[in-house]
Structures are given as C-alpha cells and as structure tokens.
XYZ file of C-alpha atoms in Angstrom:
590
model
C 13.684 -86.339 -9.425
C 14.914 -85.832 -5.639
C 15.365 -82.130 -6.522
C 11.879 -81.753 -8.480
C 9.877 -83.051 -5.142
C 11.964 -80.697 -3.066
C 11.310 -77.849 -4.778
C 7.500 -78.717 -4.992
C 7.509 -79.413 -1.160
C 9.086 -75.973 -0.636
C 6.663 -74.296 -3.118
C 3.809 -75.947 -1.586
C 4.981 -74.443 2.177
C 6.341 -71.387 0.790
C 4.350 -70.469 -2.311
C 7.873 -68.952 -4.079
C 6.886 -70.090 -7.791
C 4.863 -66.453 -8.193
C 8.187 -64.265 -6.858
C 10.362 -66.779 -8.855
C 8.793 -66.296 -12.058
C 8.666 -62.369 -11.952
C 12.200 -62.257 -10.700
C 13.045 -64.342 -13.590
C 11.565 -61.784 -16.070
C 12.761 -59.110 -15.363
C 14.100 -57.078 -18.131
C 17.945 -55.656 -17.725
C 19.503 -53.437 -20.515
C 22.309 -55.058 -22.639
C 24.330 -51.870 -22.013
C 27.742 -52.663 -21.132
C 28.382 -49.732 -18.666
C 25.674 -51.685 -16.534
C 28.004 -54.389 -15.944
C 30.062 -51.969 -13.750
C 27.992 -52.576 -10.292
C 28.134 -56.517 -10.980
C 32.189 -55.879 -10.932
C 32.038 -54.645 -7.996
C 29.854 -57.065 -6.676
C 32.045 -60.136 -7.559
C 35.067 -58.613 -6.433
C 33.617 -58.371 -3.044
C 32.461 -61.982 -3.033
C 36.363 -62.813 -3.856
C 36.798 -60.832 -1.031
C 35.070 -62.924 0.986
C 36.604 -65.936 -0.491
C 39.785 -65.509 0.095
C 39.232 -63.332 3.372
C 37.811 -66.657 4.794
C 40.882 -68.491 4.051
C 43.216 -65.897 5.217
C 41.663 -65.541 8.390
C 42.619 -69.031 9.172
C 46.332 -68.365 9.415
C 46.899 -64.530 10.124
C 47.361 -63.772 13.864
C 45.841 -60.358 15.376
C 47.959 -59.586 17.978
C 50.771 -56.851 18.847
C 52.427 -59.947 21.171
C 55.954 -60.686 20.519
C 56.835 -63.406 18.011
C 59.636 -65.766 17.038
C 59.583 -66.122 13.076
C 60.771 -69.639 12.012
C 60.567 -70.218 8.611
C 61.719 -70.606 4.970
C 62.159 -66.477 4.683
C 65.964 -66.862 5.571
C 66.683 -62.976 5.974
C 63.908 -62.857 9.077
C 64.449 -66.211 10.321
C 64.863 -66.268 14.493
C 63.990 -62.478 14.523
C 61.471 -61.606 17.199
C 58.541 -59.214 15.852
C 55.085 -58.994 16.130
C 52.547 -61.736 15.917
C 51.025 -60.095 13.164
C 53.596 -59.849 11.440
C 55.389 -63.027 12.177
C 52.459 -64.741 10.426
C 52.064 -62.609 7.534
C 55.364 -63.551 6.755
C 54.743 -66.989 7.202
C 51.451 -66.947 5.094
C 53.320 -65.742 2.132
C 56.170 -67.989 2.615
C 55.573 -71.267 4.667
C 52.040 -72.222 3.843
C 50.585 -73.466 0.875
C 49.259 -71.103 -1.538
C 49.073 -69.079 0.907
C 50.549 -65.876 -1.137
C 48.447 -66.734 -4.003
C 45.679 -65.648 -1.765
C 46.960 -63.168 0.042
C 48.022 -61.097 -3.451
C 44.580 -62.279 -5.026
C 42.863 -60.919 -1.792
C 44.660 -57.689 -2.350
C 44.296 -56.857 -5.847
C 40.699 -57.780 -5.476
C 40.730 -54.857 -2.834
C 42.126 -52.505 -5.413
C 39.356 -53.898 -8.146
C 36.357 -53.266 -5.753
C 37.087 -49.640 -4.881
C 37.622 -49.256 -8.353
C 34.985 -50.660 -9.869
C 32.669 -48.798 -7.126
C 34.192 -45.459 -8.367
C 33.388 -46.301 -12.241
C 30.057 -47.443 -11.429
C 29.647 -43.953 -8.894
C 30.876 -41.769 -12.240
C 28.575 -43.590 -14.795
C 25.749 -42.931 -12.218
C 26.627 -39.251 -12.172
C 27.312 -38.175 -15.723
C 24.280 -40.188 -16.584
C 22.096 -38.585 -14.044
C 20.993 -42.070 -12.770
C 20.769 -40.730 -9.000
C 17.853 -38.417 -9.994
C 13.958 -39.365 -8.847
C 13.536 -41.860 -7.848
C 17.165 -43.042 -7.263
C 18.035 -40.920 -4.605
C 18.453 -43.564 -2.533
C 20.452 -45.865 -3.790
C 22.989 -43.064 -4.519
C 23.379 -42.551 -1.248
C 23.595 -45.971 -0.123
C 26.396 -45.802 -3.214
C 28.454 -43.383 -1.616
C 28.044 -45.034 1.310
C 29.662 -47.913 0.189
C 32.315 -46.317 -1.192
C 33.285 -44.728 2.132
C 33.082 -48.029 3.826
C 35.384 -49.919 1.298
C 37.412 -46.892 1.881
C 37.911 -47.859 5.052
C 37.871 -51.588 4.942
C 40.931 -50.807 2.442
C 42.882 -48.888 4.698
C 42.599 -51.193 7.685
C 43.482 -54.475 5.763
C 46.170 -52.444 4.350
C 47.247 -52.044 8.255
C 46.628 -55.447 9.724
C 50.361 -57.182 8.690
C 52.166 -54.294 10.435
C 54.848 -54.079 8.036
C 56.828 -50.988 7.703
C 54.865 -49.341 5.300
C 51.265 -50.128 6.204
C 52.782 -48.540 10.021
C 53.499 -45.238 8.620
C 50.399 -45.055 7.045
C 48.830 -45.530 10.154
C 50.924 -42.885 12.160
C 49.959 -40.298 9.448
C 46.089 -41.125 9.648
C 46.293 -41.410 13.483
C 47.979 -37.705 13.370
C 45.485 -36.644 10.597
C 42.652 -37.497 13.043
C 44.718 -36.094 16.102
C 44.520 -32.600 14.586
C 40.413 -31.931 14.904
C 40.129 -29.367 17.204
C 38.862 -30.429 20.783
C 38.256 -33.850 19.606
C 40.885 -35.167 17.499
C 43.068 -37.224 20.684
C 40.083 -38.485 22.243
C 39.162 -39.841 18.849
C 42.222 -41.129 18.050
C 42.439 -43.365 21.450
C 39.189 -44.107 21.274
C 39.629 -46.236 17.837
C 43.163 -47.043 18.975
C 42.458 -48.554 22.447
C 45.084 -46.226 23.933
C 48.143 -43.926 22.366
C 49.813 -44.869 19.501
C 50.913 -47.293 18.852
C 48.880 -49.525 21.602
C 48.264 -53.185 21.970
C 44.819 -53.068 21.140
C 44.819 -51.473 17.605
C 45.157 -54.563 15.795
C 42.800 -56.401 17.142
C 40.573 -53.544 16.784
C 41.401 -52.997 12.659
C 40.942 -57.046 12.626
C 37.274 -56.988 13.985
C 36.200 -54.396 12.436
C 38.299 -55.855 8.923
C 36.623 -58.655 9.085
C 33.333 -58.052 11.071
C 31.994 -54.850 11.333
C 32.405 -53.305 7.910
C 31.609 -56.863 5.168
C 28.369 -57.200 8.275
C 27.420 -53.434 6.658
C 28.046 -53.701 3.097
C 26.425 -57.204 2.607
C 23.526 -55.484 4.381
C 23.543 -52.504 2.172
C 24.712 -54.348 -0.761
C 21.314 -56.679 -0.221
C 19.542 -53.143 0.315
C 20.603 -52.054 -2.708
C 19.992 -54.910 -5.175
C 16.267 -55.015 -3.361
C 15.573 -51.594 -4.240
C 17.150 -52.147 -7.627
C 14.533 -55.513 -8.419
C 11.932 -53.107 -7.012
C 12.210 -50.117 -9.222
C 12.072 -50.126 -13.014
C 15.828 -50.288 -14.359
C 17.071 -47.354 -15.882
C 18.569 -47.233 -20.068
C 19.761 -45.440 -22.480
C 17.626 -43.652 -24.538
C 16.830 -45.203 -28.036
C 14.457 -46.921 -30.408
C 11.567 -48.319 -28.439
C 12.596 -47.365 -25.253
C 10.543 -44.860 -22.865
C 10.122 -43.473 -19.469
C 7.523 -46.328 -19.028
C 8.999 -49.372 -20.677
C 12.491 -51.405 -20.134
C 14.119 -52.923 -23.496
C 16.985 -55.279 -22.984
C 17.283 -59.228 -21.956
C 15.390 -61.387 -19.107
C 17.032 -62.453 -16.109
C 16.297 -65.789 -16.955
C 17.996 -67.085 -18.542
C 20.269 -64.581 -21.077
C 21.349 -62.234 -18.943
C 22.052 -64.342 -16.048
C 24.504 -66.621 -18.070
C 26.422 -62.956 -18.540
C 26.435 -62.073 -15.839
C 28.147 -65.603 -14.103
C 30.262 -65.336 -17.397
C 31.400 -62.055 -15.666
C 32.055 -63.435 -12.362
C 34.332 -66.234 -13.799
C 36.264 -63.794 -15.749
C 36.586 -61.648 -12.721
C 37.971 -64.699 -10.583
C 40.624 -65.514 -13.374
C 41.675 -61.762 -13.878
C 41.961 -61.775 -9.978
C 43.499 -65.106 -9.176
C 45.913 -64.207 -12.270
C 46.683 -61.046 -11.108
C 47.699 -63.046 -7.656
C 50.272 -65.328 -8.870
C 52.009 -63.406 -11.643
C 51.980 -59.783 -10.246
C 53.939 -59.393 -6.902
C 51.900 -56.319 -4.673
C 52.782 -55.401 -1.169
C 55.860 -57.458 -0.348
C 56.123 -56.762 3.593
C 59.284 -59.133 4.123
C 60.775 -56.462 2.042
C 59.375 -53.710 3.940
C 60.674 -55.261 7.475
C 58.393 -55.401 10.812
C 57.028 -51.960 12.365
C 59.145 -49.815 14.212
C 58.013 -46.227 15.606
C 61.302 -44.475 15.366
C 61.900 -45.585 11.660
C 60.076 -44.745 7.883
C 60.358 -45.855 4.812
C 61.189 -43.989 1.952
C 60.057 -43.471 -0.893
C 56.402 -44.744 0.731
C 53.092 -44.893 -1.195
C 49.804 -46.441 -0.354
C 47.378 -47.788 -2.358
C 45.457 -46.268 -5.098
C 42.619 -44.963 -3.336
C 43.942 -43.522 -0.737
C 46.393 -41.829 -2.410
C 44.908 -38.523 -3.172
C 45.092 -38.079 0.780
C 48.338 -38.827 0.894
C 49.057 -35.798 -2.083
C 47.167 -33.458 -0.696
C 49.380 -33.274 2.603
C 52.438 -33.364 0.849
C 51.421 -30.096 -1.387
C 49.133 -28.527 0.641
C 50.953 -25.953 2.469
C 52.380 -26.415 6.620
C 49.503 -23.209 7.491
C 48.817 -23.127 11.578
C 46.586 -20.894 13.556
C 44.963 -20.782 16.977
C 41.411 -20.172 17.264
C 39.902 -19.289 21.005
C 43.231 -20.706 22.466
C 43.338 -23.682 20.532
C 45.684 -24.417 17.889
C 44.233 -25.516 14.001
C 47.122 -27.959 13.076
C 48.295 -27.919 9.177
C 46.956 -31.911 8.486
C 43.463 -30.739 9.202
C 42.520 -29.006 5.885
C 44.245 -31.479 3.487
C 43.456 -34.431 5.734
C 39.914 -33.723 7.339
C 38.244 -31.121 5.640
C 39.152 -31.643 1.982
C 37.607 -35.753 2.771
C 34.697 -34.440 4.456
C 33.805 -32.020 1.624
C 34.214 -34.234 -0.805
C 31.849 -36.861 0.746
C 29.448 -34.278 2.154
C 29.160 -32.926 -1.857
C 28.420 -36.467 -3.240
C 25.781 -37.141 -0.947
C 23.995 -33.923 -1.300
C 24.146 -33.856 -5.445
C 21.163 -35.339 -6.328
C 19.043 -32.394 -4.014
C 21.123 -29.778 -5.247
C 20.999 -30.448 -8.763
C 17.154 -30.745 -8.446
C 17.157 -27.458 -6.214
C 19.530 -25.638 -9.646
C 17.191 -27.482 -12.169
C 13.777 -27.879 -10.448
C 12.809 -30.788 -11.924
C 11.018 -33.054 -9.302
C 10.117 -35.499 -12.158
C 10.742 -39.226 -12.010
C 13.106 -40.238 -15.189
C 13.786 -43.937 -16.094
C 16.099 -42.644 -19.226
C 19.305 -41.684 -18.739
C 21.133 -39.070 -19.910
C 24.114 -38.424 -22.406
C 26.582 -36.976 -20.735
C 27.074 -33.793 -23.439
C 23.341 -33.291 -22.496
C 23.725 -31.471 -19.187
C 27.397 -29.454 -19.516
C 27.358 -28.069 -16.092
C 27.267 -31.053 -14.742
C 29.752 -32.880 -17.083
C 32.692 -29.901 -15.986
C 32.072 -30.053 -12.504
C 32.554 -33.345 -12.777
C 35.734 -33.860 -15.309
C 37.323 -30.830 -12.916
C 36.664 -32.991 -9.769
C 38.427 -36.456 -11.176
C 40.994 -34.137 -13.047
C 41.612 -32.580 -9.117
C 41.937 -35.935 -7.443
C 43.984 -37.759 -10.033
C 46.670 -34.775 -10.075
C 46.438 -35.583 -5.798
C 46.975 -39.268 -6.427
C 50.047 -38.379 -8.494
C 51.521 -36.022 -6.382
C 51.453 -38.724 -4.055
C 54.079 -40.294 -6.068
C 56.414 -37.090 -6.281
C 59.131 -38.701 -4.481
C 59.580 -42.005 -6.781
C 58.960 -39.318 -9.836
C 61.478 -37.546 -8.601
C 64.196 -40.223 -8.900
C 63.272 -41.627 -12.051
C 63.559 -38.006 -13.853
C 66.643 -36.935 -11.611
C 64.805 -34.010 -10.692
C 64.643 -32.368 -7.321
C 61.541 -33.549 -5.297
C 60.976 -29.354 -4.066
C 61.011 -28.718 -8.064
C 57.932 -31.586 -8.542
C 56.122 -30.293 -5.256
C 55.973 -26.350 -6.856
C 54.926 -28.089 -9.846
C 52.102 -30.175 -8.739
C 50.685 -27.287 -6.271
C 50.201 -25.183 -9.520
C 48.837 -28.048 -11.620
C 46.136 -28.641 -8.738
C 44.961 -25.519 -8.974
C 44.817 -25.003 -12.637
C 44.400 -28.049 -14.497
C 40.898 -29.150 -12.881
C 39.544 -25.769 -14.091
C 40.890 -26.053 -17.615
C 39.804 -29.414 -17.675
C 36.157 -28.786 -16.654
C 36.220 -25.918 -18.920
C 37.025 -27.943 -21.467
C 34.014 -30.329 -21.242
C 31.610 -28.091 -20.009
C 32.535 -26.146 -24.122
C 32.766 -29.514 -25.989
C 29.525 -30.798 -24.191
C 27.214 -27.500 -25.284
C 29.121 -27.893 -28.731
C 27.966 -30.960 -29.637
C 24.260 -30.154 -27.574
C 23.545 -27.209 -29.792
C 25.528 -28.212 -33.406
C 25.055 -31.420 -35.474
C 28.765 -32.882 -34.783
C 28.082 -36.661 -33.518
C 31.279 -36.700 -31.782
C 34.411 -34.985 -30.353
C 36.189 -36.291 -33.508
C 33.054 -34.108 -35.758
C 33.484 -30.557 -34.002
C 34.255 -27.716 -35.528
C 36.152 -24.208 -34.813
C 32.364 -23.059 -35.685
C 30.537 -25.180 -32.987
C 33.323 -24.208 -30.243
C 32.819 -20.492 -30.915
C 29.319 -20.688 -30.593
C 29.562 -22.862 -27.752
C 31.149 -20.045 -25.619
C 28.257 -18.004 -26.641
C 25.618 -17.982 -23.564
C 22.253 -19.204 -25.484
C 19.059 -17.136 -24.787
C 15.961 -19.655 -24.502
C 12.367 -18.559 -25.645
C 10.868 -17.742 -22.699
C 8.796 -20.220 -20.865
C 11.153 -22.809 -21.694
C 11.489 -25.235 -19.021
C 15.210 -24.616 -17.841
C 15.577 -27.959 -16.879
C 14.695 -29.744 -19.839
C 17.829 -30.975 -21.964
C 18.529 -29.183 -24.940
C 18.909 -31.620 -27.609
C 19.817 -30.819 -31.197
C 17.293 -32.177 -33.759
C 18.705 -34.639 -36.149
C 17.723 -36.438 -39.812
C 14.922 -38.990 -39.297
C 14.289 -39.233 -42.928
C 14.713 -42.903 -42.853
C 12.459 -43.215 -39.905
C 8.688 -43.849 -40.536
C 5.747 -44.901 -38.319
C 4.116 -48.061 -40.136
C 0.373 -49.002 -38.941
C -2.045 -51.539 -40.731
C -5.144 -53.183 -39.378
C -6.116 -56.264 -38.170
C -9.734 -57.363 -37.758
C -11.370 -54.682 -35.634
C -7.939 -53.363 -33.555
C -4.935 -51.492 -34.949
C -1.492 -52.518 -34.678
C 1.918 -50.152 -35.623
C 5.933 -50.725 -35.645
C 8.926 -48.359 -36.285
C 10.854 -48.755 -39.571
C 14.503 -47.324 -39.623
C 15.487 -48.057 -43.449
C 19.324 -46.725 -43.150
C 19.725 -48.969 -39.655
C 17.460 -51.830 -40.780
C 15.816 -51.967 -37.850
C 11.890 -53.404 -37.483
C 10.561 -52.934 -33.824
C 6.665 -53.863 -33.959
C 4.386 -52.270 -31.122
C 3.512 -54.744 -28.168
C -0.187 -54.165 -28.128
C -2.866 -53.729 -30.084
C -5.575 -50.617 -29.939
C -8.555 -50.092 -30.855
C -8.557 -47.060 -33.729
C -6.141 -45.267 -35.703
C -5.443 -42.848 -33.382
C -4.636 -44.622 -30.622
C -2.017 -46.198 -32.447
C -0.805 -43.000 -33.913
C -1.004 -41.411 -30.358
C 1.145 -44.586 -28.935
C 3.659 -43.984 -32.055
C 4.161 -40.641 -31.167
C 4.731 -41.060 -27.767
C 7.553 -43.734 -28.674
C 9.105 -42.381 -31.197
C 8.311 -38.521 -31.103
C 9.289 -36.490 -34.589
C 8.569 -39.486 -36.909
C 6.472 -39.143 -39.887
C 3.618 -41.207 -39.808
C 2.471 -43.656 -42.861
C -0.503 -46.340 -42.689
C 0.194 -49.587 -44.515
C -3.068 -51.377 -46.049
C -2.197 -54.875 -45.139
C -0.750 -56.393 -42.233
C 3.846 -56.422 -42.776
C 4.746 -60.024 -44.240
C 5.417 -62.619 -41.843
C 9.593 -62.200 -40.719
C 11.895 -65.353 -42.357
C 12.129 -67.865 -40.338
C 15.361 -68.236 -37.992
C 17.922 -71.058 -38.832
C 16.769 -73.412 -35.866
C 12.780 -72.907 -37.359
C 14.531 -72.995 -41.299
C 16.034 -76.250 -40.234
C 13.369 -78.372 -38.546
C 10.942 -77.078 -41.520
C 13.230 -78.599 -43.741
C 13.897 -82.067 -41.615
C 9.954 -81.972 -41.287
C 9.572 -81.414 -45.218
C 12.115 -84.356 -45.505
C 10.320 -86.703 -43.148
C 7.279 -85.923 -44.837
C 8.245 -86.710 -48.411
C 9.976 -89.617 -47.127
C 7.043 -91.110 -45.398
C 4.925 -90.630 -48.441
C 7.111 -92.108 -50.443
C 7.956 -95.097 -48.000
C 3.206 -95.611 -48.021
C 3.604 -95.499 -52.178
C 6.300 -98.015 -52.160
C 4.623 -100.186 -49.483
C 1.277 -100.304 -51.394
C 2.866 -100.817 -54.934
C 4.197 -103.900 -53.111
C 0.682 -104.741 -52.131
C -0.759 -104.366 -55.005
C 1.977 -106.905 -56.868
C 1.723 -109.487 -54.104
C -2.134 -109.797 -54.860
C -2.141 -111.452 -57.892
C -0.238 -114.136 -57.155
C -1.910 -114.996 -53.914
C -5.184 -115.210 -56.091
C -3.172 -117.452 -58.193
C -1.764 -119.713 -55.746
C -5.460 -120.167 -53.933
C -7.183 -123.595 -55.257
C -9.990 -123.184 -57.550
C -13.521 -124.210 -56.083
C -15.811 -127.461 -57.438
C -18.566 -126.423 -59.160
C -21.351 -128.110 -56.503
C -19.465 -125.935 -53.939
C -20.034 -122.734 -56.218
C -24.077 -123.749 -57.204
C -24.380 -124.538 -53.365
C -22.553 -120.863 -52.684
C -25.055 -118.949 -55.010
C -28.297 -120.706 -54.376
C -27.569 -120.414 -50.160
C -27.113 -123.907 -50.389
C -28.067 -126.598 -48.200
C -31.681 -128.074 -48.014
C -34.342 -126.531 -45.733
C-alpha cells in the first residue's frame, strides 16, 4: 500500500504512467543473437560490482612497500604499493581473490561479448540507415574497453602486466615527431615514472566506466527510440516488429540472463585461477618474463610485432622505427575501417534506404569475405602471439613457428574470405538451404560472375526463389470490412492480419505486401474460432462443474421443500367451523 501511494504521488508530479506504459510495450525479437548486447551489458555491471569492492583495498601508488602477509615466498620483501596490496587482496583479505579473478574474467567476457555483438551487427547489415549511429558509438565502445582492459591489466604492477606496458609505451614512442611527447604526457614523466599508476587508476576507474555508462545510456536511448531490427520471416516487415513485450516476457529473460551471467562469472572466479601476479614477482625494469602473453584482446598486437618484420627508414631526417606499422598503423586502420563501413558500403551499393530487416549473411558475399578474411587475419595474430609457449609444447624451434605464422597471415585470410565470399553466392543463386546441401554444381557456378538484366538495382539482394506451395493468403469477410491471415500447411503456422480493411483489395494489397509471392484464396466464412488454451480449457471445465453442481445442489434443496410441506400442513391444527363461516362470510357484525 506504502508503495502504491508513492508511485501515485510521483505520477501525479511527474506524469511517468504514459512513458511507462509505452516502454513497457515495446516489442523485442525472440532471436537469440539479440541477446549478445545484453551480455555485454551485464558483464559491465559486474564490472562495476566488483570494481567497487576492489577499489576499497588496492593501493595506487609506485611508493615503496613492506608486504606482511600469509604469501610466505614475498613475506618482508619491499615492493611497490601497488603491488604489495594486490598481493595482499588475493591472499590476506576475505574473498578478496574471488573478486579479483571474477573482476577479471568479467573483463575478458565484456570485450568479448562486444566483439560478437560488433560481428552479428556487420554480417547482418544492422549498421545500415538508420543505424549509423549506434555503430559508431559500437566501435567506440569497443576501443574504450580496449583500453580500460589494458590499463586494469597494468594497475598490480606485476612482472608481466610491466612488460606489457614497456612494449605499449615503446609502441607509442615510435610516431614520428610525436611519439615521446605522447608517451610522457600519459606517463607523467619517462618510463617508468611515479605518476603512471595513479594515472592508469583514474582513468581505470573514472574516466573511461564515466564514458561508456554515458554512451552505453546513449545507446540503449537511441535503441528504445528507433524501431528494433529482425530477421526476416512470416509476418514480419520493414514497418512492423514481431517478437515479445518488454513487459513482462522478455524482461524476465533478460534478468534470467543477467543471473546466469553472474554465476558463469563468479564461477569462473573461484574455480579457474587467471593472472597469478605472486607468481609473476613485483616489476623490475631490467628483467622480463618469458614466455609472456597478455590477454585475449590484445593479443593480436602483441603477434603482429613479433612477425612483422624489424623494417627502419628515415624520412626528412627522422627515423620511422619498426613498432610503428605493426603497432600504430595496423590499430589505426583497423579502427578507422570499422567506423567508416557503413558510408562505404552505401557509397559501393547506393542504397540510401532505411531497412528494419536484417540480412542473411549468404545474402551480400562481398561483404561476408571481407569480413571472414578480417577475423581469419586477427585470430592467426592472436595465435602468433602464443608462438613461444607453442613452441615448447611441440619441441619445435620458435624461428621455425615465426616463418610459419608470417606465411599463414598472409595467405590464410584470403583463402578464407574466398571461401565464403563462393559458398555465400552458392547458396544466393542455387536452392541448397545450407553449407551441408551444396553441390560441386552450385560452387562452379558460383565462380561464374552473374550478368543482371539491366536496370536491376545493384544493390538489391539477390535471393533465390523457393517452394511456397504450402503457403496461401486466406481472406473472408466480416460485416462490411475484410479481414486476411497467412496459412503455412507444411509449418502449421496461422498468423491472422492485425487490422481490418475495408474491400477485398485492400486486404489483398496488405497480403501482398506481407507476404509477397503467395497465392491468394478467399474463404466464404470467417476461420473457426482457435481451441481454447489449457488455462481457458480448465476454468471452462471448473465453471461447467460449478454449474452442474449448483443446479443440482437448487434440485435437491427444493425436492426437500417440497417433502417438508406436507407434513407441516399436517402438523397445523384444524380450524372450528364458526371460525371458517366467520372466515368466508368476512365475519364479524357491522
């Protein structure tokens, strides 16, 4: 009751109950692949969680430090502050490496889940008009978690995380002109200074979560403003939305989601060990560890300095250092061609159309190869980042692997995306449903450059026509409007029109334009009623039993009556007869 009147005070100020109820019904496809942004979403709120409660106990400071604690092997050493209480987070205070692992893996899930959601986006040509935006506040996103990554990665000043450090600090070093004042301008001073972990703290856990909840918010808004994209299929156009409400189906998935995600996480905490920095020992400049590979995302960086090869050169006077290709260029490519996609596939294609259904992937080929070849590119970098701890468990010579992996970068992204770009105009043009389906026939004629009738709109999907012969348009009157629905007799699927028109051919226009390519056939009568569901089956039936039973409870009851009267009339005393002349004459005297 307290809650009712506060929520009708604050609708009474506020006037929310309008918003509420269209946020609440709004209409979200049941596709799983949608569920990818959401992932990403609730591992950054575990993030936060246990960044909060980390924060608490980890110490940003270069300052020397005394370790005391249960970690035997380290105990009365003298390191860093940071790393003094790293040690003791994991060791000395409670849970406190339960977090600190859960914290981390939920890292690796974020950037992970962002670069699913990023592919589905782009083989589905989600980003197109008018998404443009949000794709870029996507990959914008990406770059910051990126970052984020890297510089919690940094904060404990372990070993590890230090090289890491020295070989991004020298990565950034090598711009041209630039690259030093850069350097000690994020640094606070030369390498390694006294102000660099304070620096990677505030921006940790400041700076870059202040951005992405900001552009996070942005880009759920713009997402609730604009009509949700989906899959193309029965019922479903450029101008509708099929799938569940927000309110309250799809939100009970959706927190169903974020409590798996916080058991996957929290399990992944305490039974997989990840980043072990007592094992790693405190930072020192002069020393490395080796083998040494960081995380997952960064990784591909890490490959492509170790095969790309040691080329210098001075331009004007001023030397061109080997790291920059590999390290800065390669990076800024790569982000520079994600954000401009969307314009240059619409610049290739010219369509300036706004789509709301997405594509299959095997619908646009050029677009599926360039984009196998590009994740086929960076996962062989993200190996070869590895080519060290490959080389010791094969017992094969680590020059050997590096040879090896510089000719697989080179070749296998272009087979790869070769590969697709054939399969996807296969199955376009033949009548295979899947990879499994294909045939030598449908490859050979896939390498075959089709000629299109001319006028053809070149950047219309070519789509290969298919069997509807179980598919029928169904329309029937009712009173003075029309209604229709769309039969599929081999799926068993019923999907009745929305609205009703008012002739025949409006409802045969709005058939077509739902379901083009299906024959049309008019029913006489309006389709039976559907069977009821087992909730409406059940309280029929209890209402059918009630019924019956009161009935038969009223006959009872007045059977009853109807035996009691007699005898009452038999127990009443009969009347004297002056009585009964008095009674029928009106008795009395006047």
């Amino acid at each position: 009751m307290i809650t009712d009147r506060l929520a009708r005070a604050l609708d009474d100020r506020l006037r929310l109950s309008p918003l509420t109820r269209r946020a609440l019904a709004k209409i979200f496809p049941d596709h799983w692949s949608f569920m990818l942004g959401e992932l990403a979403l609730y591992s950054f709120v575990a993030l936060l969680l246990t960044g909060v409660y980390l924060t608490f106990f980890f110490d940003a400071s270069n300052g020397d430090r005394v370790y005391r604690g249960e970690y035997a092997p380290l105990d009365g050493s003298t390191t860093s502050a940071a790393y003094a209480s790293t040690v003791r987070l994991s060791w000395d205070v409670r849970a406190g490496l339960l977090i600190r692992q859960t914290h981390h893996w939920a890292a690796l899930v974020f950037v992970a889940a962002i670069v699913l959601h990023l592919a589905r986006i782009f083989f589905t040509g989600a980003f197109r008009k008018p998404r443009e935006l949000n794709w870029l506040i996507g990959v914008t996103m990406l770059t910051l978690a990126l970052a984020n990554g890297f510089t919690g990665y940094s904060l404990p000043d372990d070993l590890l995380s230090g090289v890491g450090l020295r070989i991004l600090t020298s990565v950034v070093e090598s711009i041209p002109l630039v690259g030093a004042w850069l350097a000690a301008l994020a640094l606070g001073g030369e390498f390694p200074s006294d102000a660099m972990i304070p620096r990677m703290f505030v921006a940790h856990v400041l700076l870059v979560p202040a951005i992405l909840v900001a552009l996070i918010s942005l880009h759920l808004g713009i997402l609730v403003r604009q009509k949700h994209s989906q899959f193309p299929g029965p019922g479903r156009t450029e101008h509708n939305v099929v799938g569940s409400r927000l309110w309250p189906s799809y939100a009970l998935r959706s927190l169903a989601l974020f409590a798996w995600v916080l058991a996957v996480l929290f399990a992944l905490g305490g039974l997989v060990q990840i980043n072990p920095v007592w094992l790693y020992g405190p930072f020192e400049p002069a020393e490395a560890t080796s083998p040494a590979q960081p995380d997952w995302y960064v990784a591909w960086g890490d490959g492509a300095l170790r095969l790309f090869p040691p080329w210098e050169f001075r331009i004007a006077g001023h030397l061109v250092p080997g790291p920059l290709f590999p390290g800065v260029v390669l990076g800024g490519v790569t982000f520079l061609a994600l954000y401009a996609w969307p314009f240059a596939e619409r610049l290739r294609t010219k369509d300036r159309s706004a789509h709301h259904l997405l594509d299959r992937p095997r619908d646009h080929p050029v677009r599926l190869g360039v984009g196998v070849g590009a994740l086929t590119f960076y996962a062989v970098l993200t190996v070869a980042a590895g080519d060290d701890i490959i080389a010791r468990l094969v017992r094969v010579p680590v020059y050997d692997l590096l040879s090896l992996f510089r000719v697989l970068v080179l070749v296998l992204p272009l087979l790869a995306g070769l590969l697709a770009f054939l399969v996807a105009r296969a199955l376009r043009r033949g009548d295979a449903a899947g990879i499994g389906e294909l045939t030598r026939a449908d490859l050979r004629r896939a390498t075959h450059r089709s000629i299109r009738p001319p006028g053809a709109d070149s950047g219309e999907p070519e789509t290969p026509a298919r069997d509807r012969s179980g598919e029928r348009i169904e329309m029937w009157p009712e009173g003075d409007l029309w209604r229709w629905r769309y039969r599929d007799g081999d799926r068993h699927l019923v999907i009745t029109g929305s609205r009703a028109v008012l002739s025949e051919e409006e409802a045969a226009s709005a058939a077509r334009l739902a379901y083009p390519g299906v024959d049309r056939v008019v029913v006489p009568g309006p389709p039976p009623a559907p069977p009821p569901g087992p909730v409406r089956a059940a309280l029929r039936g209890w209402g059918r039993a009630a019924a019956a039973g009161s009935l038969l409870l009223a006959a009872l009851l007045n059977r009853r009556r109807d035996r009691r009267r007699p005898e009452r009339e038999r127990a009443e005393p009969a009347a004297p007869p002056e009585t009964a002349d008095k009674a029928s004459t009106g008795g009395g005297r006047t």
